[in-house]
Each structure stands twice: as C-alpha cells, then as structure tokens.
Tab-separated table of C-alpha atoms in Angstrom:
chain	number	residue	atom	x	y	z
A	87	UNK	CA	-39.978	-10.276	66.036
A	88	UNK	CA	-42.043	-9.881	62.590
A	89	UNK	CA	-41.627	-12.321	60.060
A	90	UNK	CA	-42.819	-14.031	56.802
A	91	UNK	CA	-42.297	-16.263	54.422
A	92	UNK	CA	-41.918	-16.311	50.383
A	93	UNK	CA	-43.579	-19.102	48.736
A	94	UNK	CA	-41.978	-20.880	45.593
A	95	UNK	CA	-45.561	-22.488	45.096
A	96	UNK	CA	-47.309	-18.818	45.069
A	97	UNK	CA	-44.342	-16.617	44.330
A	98	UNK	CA	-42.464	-17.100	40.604
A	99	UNK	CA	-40.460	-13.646	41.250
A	100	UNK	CA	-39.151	-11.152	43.727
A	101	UNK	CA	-38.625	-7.380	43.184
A	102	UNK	CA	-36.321	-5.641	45.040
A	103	UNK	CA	-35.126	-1.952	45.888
A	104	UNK	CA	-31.697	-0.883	45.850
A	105	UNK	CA	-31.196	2.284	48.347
A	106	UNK	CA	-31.702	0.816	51.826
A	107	UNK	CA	-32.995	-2.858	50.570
A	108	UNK	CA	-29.798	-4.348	49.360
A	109	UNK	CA	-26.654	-1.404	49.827
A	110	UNK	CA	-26.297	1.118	52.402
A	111	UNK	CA	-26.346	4.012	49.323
A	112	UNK	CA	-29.552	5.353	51.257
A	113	UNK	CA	-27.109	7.051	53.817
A	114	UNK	CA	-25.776	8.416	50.678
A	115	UNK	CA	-28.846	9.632	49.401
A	116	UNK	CA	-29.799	11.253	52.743
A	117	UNK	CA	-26.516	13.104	52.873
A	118	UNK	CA	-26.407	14.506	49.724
A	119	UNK	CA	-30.140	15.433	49.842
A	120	UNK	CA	-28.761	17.181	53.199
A	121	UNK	CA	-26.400	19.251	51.805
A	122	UNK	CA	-28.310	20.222	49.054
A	123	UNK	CA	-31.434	21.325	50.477
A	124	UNK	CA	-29.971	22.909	53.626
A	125	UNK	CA	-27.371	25.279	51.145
A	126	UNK	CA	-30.397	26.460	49.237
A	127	UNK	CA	-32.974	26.973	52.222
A	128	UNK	CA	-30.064	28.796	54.128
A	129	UNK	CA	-29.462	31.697	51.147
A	130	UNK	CA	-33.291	31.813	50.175
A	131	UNK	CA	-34.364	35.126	51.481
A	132	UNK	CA	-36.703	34.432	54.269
A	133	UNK	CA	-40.137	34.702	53.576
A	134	UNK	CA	-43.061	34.079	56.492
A	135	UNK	CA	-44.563	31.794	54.199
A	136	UNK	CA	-41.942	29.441	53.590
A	137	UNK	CA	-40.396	26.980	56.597
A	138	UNK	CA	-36.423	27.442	56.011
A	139	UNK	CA	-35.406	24.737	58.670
A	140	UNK	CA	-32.358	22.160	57.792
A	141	UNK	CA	-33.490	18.829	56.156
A	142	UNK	CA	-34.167	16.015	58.525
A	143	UNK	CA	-34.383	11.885	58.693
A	144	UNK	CA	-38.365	12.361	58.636
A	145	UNK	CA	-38.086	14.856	55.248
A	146	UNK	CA	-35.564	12.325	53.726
A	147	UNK	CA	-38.234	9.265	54.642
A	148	UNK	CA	-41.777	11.225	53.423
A	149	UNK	CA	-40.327	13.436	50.673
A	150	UNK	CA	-37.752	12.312	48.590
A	151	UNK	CA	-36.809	8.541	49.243
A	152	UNK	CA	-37.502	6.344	46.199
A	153	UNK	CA	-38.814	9.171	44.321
A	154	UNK	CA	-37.084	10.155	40.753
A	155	UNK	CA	-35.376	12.835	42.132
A	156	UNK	CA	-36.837	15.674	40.607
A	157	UNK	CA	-39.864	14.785	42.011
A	158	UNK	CA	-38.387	14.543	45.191
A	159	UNK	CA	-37.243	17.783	44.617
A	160	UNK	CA	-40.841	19.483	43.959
A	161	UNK	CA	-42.306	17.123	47.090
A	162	UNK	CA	-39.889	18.491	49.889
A	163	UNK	CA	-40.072	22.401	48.740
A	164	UNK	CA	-43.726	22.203	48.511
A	165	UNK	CA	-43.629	20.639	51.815
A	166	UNK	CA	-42.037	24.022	52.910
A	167	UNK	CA	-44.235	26.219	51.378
A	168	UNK	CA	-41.816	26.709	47.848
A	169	UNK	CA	-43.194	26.573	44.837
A	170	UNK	CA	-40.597	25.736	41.884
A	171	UNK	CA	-40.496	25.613	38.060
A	172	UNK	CA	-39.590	21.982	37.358
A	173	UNK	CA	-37.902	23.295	34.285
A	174	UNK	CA	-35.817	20.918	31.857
A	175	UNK	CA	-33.399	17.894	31.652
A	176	UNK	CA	-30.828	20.596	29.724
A	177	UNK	CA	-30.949	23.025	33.161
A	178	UNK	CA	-27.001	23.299	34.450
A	179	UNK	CA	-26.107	21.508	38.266
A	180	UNK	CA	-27.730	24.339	41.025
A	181	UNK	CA	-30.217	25.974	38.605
A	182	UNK	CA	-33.220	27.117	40.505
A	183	UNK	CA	-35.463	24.864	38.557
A	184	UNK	CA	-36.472	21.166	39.883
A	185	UNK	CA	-33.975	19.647	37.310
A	186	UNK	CA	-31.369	21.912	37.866
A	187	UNK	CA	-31.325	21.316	41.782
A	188	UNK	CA	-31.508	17.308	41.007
A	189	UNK	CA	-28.317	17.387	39.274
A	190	UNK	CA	-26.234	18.918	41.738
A	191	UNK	CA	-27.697	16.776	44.586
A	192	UNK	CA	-26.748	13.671	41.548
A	193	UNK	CA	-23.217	15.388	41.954
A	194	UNK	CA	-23.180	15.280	46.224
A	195	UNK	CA	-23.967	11.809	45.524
A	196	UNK	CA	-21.548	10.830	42.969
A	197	UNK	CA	-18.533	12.347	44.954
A	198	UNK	CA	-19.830	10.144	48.078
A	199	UNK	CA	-20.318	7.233	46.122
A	200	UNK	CA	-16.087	7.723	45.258
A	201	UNK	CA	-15.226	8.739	48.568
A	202	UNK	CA	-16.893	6.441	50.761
A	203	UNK	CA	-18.009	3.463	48.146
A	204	UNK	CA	-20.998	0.794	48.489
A	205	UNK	CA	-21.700	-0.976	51.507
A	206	UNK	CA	-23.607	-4.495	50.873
A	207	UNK	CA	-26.461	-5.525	53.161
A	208	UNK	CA	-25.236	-9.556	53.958
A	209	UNK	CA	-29.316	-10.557	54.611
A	210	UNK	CA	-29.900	-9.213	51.416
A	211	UNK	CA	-27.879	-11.420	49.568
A	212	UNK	CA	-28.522	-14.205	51.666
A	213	UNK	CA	-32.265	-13.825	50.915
A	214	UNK	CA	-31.687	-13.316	47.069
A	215	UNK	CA	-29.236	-16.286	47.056
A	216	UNK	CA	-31.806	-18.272	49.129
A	217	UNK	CA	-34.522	-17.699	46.127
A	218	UNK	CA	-32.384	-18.259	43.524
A	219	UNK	CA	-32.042	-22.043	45.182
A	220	UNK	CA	-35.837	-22.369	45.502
A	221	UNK	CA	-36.259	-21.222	41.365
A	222	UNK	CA	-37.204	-17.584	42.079
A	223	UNK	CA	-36.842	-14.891	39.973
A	224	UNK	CA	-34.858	-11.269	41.529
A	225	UNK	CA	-34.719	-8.120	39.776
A	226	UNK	CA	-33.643	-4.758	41.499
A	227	UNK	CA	-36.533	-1.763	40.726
A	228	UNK	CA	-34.907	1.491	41.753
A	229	UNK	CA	-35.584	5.456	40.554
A	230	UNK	CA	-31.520	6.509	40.225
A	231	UNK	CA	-30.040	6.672	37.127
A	232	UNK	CA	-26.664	5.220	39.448
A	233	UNK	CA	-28.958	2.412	39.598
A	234	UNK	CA	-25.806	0.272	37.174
A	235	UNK	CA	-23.177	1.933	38.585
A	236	UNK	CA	-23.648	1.207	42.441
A	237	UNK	CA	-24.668	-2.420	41.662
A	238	UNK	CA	-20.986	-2.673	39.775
A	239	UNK	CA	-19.476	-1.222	42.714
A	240	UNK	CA	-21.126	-4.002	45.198
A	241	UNK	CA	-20.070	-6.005	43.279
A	242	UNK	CA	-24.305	-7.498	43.112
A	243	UNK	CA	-25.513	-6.884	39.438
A	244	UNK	CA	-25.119	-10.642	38.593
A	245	UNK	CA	-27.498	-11.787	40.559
A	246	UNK	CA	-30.697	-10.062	38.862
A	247	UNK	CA	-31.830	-10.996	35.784
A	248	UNK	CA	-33.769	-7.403	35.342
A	249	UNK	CA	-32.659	-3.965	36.378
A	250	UNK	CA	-35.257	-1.542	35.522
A	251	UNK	CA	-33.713	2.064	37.012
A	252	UNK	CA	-33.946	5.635	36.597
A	253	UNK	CA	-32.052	5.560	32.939
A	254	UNK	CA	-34.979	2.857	31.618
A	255	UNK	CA	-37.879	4.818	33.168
A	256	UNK	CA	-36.264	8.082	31.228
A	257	UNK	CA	-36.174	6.144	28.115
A	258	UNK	CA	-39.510	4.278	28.153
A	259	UNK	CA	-41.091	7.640	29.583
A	260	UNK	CA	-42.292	5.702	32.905
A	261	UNK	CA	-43.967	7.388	35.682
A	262	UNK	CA	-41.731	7.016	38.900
A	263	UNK	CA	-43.040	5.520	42.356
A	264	UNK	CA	-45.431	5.601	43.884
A	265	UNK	CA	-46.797	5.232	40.288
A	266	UNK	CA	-46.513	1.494	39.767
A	267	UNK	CA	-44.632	1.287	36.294
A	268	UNK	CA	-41.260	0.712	37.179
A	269	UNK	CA	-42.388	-2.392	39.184
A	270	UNK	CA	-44.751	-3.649	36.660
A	271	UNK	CA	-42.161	-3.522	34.018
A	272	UNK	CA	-39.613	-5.321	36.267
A	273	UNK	CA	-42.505	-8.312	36.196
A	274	UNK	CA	-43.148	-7.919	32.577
A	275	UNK	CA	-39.548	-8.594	31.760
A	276	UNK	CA	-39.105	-11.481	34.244
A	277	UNK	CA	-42.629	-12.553	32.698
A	278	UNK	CA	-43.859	-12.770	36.584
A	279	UNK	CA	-47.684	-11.783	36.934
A	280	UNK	CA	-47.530	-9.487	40.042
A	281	UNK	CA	-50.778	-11.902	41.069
A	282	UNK	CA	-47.454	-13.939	41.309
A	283	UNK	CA	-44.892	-11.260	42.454
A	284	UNK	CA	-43.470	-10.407	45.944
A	285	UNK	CA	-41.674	-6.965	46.339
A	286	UNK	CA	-39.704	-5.568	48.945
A	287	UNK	CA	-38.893	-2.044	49.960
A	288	UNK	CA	-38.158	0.480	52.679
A	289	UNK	CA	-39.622	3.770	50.821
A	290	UNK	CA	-42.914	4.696	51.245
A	291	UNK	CA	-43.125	5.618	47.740
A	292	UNK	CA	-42.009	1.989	46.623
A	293	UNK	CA	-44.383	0.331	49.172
A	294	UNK	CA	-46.846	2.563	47.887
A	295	UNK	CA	-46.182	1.693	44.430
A	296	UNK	CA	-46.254	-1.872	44.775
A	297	UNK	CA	-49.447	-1.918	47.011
A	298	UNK	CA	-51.116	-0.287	43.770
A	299	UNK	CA	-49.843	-2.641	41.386
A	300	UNK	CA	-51.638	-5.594	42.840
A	301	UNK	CA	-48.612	-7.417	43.571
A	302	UNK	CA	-49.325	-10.545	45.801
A	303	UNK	CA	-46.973	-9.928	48.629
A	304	UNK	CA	-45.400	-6.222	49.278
A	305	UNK	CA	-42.311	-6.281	52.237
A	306	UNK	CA	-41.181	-3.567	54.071
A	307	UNK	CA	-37.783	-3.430	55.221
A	308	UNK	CA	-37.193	-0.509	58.519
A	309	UNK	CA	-33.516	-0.992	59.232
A	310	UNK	CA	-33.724	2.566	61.031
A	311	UNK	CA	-35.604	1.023	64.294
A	312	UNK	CA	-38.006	4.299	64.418
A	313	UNK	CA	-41.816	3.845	64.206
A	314	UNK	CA	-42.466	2.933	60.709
A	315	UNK	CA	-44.940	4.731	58.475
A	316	UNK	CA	-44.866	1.552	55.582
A	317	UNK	CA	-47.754	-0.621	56.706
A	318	UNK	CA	-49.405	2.745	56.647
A	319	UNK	CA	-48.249	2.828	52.796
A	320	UNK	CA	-49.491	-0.644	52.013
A	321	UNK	CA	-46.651	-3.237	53.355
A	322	UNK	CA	-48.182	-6.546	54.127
A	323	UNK	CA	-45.465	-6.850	56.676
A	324	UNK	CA	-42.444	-4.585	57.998
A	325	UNK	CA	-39.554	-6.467	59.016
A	326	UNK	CA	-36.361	-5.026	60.797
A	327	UNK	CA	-33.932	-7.415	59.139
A	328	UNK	CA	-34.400	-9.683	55.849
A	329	UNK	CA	-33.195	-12.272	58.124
A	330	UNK	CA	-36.638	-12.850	59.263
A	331	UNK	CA	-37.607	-13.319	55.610
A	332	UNK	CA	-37.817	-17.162	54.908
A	333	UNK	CA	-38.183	-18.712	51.423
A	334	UNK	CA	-40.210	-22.256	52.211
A	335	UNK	CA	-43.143	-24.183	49.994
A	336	UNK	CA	-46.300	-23.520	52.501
A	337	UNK	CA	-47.276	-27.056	52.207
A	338	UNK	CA	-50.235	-25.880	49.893
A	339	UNK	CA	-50.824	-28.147	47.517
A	340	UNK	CA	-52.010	-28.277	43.528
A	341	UNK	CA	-55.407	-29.952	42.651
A	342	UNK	CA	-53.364	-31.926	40.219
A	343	UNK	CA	-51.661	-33.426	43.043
A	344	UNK	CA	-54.427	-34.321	45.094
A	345	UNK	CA	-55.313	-37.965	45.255
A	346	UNK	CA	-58.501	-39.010	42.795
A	347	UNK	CA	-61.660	-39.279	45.769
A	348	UNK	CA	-62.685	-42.422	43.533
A	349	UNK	CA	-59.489	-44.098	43.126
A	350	UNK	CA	-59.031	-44.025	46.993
A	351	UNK	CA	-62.228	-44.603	48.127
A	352	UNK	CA	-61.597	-47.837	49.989
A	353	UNK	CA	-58.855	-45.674	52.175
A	354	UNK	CA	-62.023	-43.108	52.473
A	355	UNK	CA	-64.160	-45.809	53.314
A	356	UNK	CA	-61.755	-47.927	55.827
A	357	UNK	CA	-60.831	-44.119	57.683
A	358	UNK	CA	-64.762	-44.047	57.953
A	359	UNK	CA	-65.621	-47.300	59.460
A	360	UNK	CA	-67.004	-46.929	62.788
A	361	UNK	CA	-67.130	-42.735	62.160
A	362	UNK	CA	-69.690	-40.073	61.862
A	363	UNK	CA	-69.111	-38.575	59.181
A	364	UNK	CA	-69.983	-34.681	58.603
A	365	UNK	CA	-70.474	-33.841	55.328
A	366	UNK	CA	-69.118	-30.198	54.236
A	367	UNK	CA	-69.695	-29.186	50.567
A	368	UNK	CA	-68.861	-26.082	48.475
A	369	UNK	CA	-71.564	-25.105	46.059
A	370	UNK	CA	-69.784	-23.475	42.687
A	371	UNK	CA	-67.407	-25.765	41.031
A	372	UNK	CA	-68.493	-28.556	43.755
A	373	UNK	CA	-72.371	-29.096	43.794
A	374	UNK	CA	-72.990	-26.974	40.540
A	375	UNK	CA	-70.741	-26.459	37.915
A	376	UNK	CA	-69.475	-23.042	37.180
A	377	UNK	CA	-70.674	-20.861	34.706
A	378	UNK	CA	-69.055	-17.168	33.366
A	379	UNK	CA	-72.573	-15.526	34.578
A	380	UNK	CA	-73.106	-16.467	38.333
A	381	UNK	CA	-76.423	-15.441	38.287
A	382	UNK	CA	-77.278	-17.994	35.775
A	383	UNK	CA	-75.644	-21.093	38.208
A	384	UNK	CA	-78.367	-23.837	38.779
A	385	UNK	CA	-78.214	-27.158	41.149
A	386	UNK	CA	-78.389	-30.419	38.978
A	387	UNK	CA	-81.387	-32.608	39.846
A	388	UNK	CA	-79.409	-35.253	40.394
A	389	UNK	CA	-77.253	-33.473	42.865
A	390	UNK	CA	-79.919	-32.440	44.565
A	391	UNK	CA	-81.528	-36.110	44.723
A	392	UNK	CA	-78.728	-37.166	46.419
A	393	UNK	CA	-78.706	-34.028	49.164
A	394	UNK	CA	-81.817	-35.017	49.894
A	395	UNK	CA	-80.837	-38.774	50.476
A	396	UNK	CA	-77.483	-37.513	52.327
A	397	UNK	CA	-79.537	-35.730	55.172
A	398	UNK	CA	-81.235	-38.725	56.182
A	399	UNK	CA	-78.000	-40.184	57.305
A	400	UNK	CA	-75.245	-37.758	58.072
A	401	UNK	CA	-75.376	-33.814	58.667
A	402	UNK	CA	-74.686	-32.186	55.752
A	403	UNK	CA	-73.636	-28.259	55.204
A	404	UNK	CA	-73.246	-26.511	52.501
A	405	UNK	CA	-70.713	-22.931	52.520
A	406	UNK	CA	-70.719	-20.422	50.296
A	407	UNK	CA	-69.544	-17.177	49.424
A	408	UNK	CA	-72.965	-16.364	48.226
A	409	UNK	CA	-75.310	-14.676	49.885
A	410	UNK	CA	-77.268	-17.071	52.066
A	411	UNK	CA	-80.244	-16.499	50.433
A	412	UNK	CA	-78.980	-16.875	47.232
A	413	UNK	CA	-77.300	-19.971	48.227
A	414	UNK	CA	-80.277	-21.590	49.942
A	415	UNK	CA	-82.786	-20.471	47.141
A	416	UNK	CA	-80.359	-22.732	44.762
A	417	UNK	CA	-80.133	-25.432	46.808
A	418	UNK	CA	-83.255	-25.569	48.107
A	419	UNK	CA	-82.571	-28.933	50.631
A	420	UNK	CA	-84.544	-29.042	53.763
A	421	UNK	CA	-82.792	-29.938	56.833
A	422	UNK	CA	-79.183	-29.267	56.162
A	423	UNK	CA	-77.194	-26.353	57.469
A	424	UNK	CA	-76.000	-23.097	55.085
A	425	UNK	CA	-73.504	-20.567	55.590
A	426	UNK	CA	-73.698	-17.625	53.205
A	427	UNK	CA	-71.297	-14.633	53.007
A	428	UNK	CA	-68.197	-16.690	53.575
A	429	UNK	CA	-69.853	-17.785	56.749
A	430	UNK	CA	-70.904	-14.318	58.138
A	431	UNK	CA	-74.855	-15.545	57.692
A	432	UNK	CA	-75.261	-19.095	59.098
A	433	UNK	CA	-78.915	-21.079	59.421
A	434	UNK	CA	-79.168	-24.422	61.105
A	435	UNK	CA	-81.639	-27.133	59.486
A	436	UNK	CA	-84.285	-25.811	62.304
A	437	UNK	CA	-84.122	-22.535	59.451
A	438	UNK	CA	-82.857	-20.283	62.440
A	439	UNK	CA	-80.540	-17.502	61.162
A	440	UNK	CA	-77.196	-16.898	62.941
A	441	UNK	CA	-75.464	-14.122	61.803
A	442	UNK	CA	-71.768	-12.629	62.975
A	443	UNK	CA	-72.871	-9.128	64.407
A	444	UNK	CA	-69.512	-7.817	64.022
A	445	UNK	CA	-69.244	-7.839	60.222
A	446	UNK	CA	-71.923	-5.010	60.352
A	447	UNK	CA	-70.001	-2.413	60.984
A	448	UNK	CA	-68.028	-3.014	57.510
A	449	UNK	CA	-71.703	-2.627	55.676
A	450	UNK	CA	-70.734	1.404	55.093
A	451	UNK	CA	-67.461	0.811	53.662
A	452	UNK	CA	-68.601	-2.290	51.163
A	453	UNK	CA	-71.317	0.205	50.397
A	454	UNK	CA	-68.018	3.020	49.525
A	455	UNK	CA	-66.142	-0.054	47.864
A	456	UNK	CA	-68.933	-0.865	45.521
A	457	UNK	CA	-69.716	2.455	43.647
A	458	UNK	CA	-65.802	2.433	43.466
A	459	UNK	CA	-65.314	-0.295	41.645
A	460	UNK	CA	-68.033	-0.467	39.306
A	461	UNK	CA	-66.709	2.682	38.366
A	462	UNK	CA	-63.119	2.085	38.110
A	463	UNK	CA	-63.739	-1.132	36.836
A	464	UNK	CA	-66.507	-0.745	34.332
A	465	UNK	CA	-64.204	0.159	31.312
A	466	UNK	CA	-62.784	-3.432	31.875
A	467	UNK	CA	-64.243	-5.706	29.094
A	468	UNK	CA	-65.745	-8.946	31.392
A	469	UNK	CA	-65.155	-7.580	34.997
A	470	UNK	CA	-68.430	-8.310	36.673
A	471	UNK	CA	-68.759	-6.415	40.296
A	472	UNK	CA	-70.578	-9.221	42.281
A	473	UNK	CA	-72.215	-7.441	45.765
A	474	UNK	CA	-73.622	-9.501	48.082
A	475	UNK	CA	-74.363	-8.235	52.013
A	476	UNK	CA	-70.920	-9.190	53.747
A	477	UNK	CA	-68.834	-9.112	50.706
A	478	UNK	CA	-67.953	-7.502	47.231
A	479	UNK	CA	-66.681	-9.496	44.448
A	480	UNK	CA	-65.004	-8.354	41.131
A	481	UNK	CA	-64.950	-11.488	38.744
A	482	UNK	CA	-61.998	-11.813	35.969
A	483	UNK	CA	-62.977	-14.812	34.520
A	484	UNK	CA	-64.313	-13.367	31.550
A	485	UNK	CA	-61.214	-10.468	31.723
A	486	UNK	CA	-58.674	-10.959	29.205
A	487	UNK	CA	-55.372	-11.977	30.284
A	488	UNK	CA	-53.618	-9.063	29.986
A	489	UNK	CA	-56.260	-7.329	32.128
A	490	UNK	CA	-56.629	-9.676	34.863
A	491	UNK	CA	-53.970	-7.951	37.337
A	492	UNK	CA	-55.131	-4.686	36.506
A	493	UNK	CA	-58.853	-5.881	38.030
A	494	UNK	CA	-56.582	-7.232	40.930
A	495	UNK	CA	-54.774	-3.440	41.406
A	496	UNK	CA	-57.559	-1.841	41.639
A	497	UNK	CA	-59.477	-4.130	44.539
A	498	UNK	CA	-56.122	-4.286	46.216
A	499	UNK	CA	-56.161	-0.064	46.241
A	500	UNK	CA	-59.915	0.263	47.188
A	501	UNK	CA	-59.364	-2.247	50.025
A	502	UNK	CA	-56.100	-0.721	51.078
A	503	UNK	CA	-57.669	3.078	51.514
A	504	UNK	CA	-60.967	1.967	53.130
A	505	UNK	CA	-60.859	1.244	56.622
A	506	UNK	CA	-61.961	-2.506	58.155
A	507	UNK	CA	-61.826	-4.348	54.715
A	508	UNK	CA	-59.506	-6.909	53.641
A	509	UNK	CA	-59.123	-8.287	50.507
A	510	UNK	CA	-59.427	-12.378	50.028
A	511	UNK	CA	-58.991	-14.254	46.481
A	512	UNK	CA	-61.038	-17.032	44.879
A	513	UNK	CA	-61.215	-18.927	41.255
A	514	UNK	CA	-61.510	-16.320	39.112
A	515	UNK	CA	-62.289	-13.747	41.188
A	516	UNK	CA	-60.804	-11.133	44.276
A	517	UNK	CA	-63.373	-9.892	46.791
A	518	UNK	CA	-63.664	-7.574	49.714
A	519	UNK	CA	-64.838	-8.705	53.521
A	520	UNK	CA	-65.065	-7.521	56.471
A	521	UNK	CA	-61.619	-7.077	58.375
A	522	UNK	CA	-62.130	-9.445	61.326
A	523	UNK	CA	-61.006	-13.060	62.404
A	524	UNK	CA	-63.553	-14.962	60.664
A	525	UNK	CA	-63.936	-16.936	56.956
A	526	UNK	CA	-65.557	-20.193	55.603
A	527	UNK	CA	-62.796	-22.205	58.138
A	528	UNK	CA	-63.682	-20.554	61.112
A	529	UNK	CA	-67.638	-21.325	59.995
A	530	UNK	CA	-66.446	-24.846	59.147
A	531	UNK	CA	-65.163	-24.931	62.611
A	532	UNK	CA	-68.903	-24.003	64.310
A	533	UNK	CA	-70.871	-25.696	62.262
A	534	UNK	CA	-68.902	-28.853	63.251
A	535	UNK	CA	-69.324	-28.075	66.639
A	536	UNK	CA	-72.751	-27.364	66.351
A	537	UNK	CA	-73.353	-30.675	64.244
A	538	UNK	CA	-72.172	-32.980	67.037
C-alpha cells in the first residue's frame, strides 16, 4: 500500500480535481467522449492515413481527461492521424470543427448527468473534512464548464472556498491543463503560495499541470487499478484510495519554537557530563552570517579563534552545501573534518578526500540542468544560478515575492524531465542533486562513525 501524509505545518491549502478525485462524473466523461468519437470515426470515410478504431479507456486517460474539451478534442484526432479546424465558440452541437464536436459531447454528458446523476467518492470527503479540522484550505480546480452544476448535484460545493472551472478559465482567458493557470489561480484566491500548496489529481494533464506550477506536494489518485502513467506525469505519489492520504503535523518544528541554546545551557551542560561530545556545525547562517551574494560570505575571526580552540578538545565537522573547496578555503581550520556538496565530497582532518562515486553519474545531467536554468531563469530580477560539482542552486533571496514560486516552477520542471536528479530546498534557495540515498544526514551519520 502507497501512502502519504499532508502537513498543516508545510501545507496552508489543498487543490483538488473534480472528475475522478471527488465524484464518479469521470465515467461520465468517458462515456460521452465514447459515443461521440466512435459516431464520427465510424461515418468518416476511411482514409489509410487516419486510424478509425472505437475510443478506448487508454484514449480517454492520455487524450482528453482533464483537458478543456476542445483541446481534448484536437489531442485524440491528431492522435489518429485527423487534422481539424478548431473553429469558434458560436459553431452549432456536431459541427466538424473542434468546438462544434465539444458541444455535442457537453450534450452526451449533460443527458447522463440527468439520467444517471452524481456519485460522491466517501474518502474524498473524508479527506477534505479531515483538513478542514486541521485549518486547511480546499478548493476544487477542474476544466468543465459543469464544474457548478455537478458540485450542486453532490450535494459538495460548500465545502470549497474556491471553484475555479471551465466557465472562469473562459472568462479570465486561462490556458487549460497541463498549463498551470487554473491551479495557480485556485492558490491565488485561497492566498496559498503553491511553495505551500498540495494538489491532487488522477489526469495526467492535471498532474502535469501541477508538477509545473511548483506546487509543494502533487497526489495522484488511480482508482482504475491499471498501471498508472501519473508518476510518469510528475505525481510525488499515486495512491489507489484517498484513504491512504493522512492529514498529521510531521513533528517538524519552527525555529521560534526551539529552546534558546543559552537559556538551557545547564540542561546542555548536565546531558554532557561524562560525554564526548561531537561537534557538527553548518557554515551559512551558523558559522558565518548570510549575505544576498554567496560569493562574498567570509568566516569571522572570532569564529574561527574558537574552531581552532574547539579541535583541541572535541572533533569538530563542519557540512556544507558548498563545494568542499569552497567551504574549506573559508574556513580554513586544520584538523577538523568537511563535507562539501551536501556531503557527496568528504575530507577527514588527515586532508584525505572521500568522495561518493555514485553521484558521478548525475555530473551530465547537472551539466543539462545548468544551461537550462540560467536561461530560463535569467529574465528573473535576483535569481542567482549557484553551480557547484554535485549540485545546482537557484537562489530567490534577492527574487521579489511575487516571483519566488515562479523560480521554484521552473527547478521543479528541469528536475522533473532530467533523469537521476531530485530537487531539495534550503533558506532562500531550491537546488538540484543527484537522485540517490544520500544528503548532509546520511554524511552526519559517517562522519560520526568515523569520529569515534
């Protein structure tokens, strides 16, 4: 069983689909996509060019779902080798134009929607009502304009603050998925950062949108039990139910709650007694202060006086996303050990370099990764594109605010289409490593066994 967990303390808001995420109206969809497509392809005159075979589950899935449906439309004929005017929103139901088609598959779907009515997924609402409890934000993101009307008929719409459908992307002339408007307007209006934003989905289109809107945590939902194609599309996670979707706190807690070192230090000092301590330090924002250039980051003297004093009488290591060179050349303390490159370049104080052989085989792609973003990011007033040997960086501290998740989009996409990378986050800044089982803990973690 697959399963995760939404965190009040990282998550302010949730985005949901409709179609297949909370109501059954996907079956709907599917049907009257059916009946539409395999009427037309049956009284097209046969060309050996074109594939005239009925609609299936797999066109339904890759094609049309979660698509504004005349794009759906144009995607599943030019799957089949037909080539059609989109024409215009005044077409008439069953014109041979892209709009014209839409409408009468909008008409299958209405008379279903009568006949047959809305069926309610009960984990759904279970999982929305469980967020709402924790202080969450919902709102539904979906592409039909019956977005209103099927919510009324399950009897949901209440509990979303924001419904941002088909009918709102037609008026606010918003791109449909897998462009990532509808689902960055959703966040807008529930003033949610998507650096703060969780979505769930079962298209490929929507998981696809989300993934390239940055948003911190992207769900897929595959209620069909077929091999899924979403984590292909960019789901952090697939589940088969949204039963195995918990809302708990992670435990994680804010600097502002964690105890003053000073204030405590006779606890510190009593845990100590009779100890070896290990010191472990940080080196921005712990031994030097940081700056808005990294480049120009120096050690205090008086910081490194008492490094120097420190080795004598404990080990002492200092870790740092830095380059180990970079890292060291600031420092510059004999005798204590470094780890560079979020611990993928390690030196003991003997100045013997240990390095994790398996993070070279990302090298290429980093290499791919950083002409992409200092491209894509370069029109970005403040984005600074940080490379160092195991790692790729793209700083926002200097970004202004209404820019900072569109720095975040963009190494979320890069990361997402490049193969063995995974994207990490920092203060300030959201860098690419080297897709394998090791970070700054797991380097913590040797060094301490190497330290005695």
């Amino acid at each position: 069983m697959v399963a995760t967990s939404i965190d009040p303390n990282l998550h302010r808001a949730v985005l949901f689909g409709m179609d297949g995420v909370l109501t059954d109206t996907a079956r709907l969809h599917s049907a009257a996509w059916k009946g539409l497509f395999d009427q037309y392809l049956a009284e097209r005159a046969p060309n050996p060019a074109e594939d005239h075979r009925p609609f299936t589950d797999d066109d339904y899935r890759h094609h049309v779902h979660g698509k504004p449906r005349v794009d759906g439309v144009l995607d599943f004929l030019r799957s089949r080798g037909i080539w059609l005017s989109r024409g215009d929103a005044d077409d008439e139901p069953g014109e041979e134009t892209a709009h014209g088609l839409g409408k009468l598959k909008d008409a299958h779907f209405s008379a279903a929607l009568d006949a047959q009515g809305v069926e309610v997924f009960a984990d759904a609402i279970s999982l929305v009502e469980s967020l709402h409890q924790h202080g969450i934000e919902t709102a539904v993101v979906s592409a039909s304009r019956n977005c209103a009307r099927v919510l009324e008929r399950a009897g949901i719409g209440h509990l979303f603050g924001v419904r941002v459908d088909g009918l709102v992307a037609a008026g606010l002339e918003l791109s449909g998925k897998p462009d990532p408007s509808l689902f960055l307007e959703a966040a807008r209006r529930l003033g949610a950062p998507p650096s703060r934003t969780a979505v769930v989905e079962d298209a490929e289109a929507g998981v696809a949108a989300a993934r390239a809107g940055g948003f911190a945590l992207v769900v897929g939902i595959d209620r069909t039990g077929l091999p899924s194609s979403l984590v292909d599309a960019g789901a952090d996670v697939v589940v088969s139910t949204l039963a195995d979707v918990t809302v708990a706190a992670s435990g994680q807690r804010r600097l502002s709650e964690v105890p003053d070192g000073l204030e405590r230090w006779d606890e510190i000092t009593t845990r100590l007694r009779g100890r070896r301590p290990v010191l472990l330090l940080d080196f921005d924002g712990t031994l030097a202060p940081i700056r808005k250039d990294p480049t120009k980051v120096s050690l205090p003297v008086p910081t490194r006086t008492a490094l120097q004093d420190l080795v004598h009488r404990c080990p002492v290591a200092v870790i740092s996303g830095r380059d180990l060179s970079d890292v060291r050349c600031r420092v510059r303390v004999e005798g204590i050990w470094y780890a560079g490159s979020h611990g993928f370049e390690l030196v003991g104080p003997s100045g013997e370099p240990v390095a994790q052989q398996a993070g070279e085989a990302a090298l290429p792609a980093l290499d791919v990764a950083e002409q992409r973003l200092s491209a894509e990011l370069e029109p970005v007033t403040g984005a600074l594109v940080d490379r160092k040997r195991f790692a790729l960086a793209a700083h926002y501290r200097n970004v202004p605010p209404d820019e900072v998740d569109r720095v975040i989009a963009v190494v979320r996409q890069v990361g997402a289409e490049l193969a063995g990378l995974r994207v990490a986050h920092g203060r300030k800044v959201v860098e690419l490593l080297p897709d394998i089982d090791w970070n700054k803990g797991r380097a913590l973690r040797w060094l301490l066994e190497r330290s005695g």
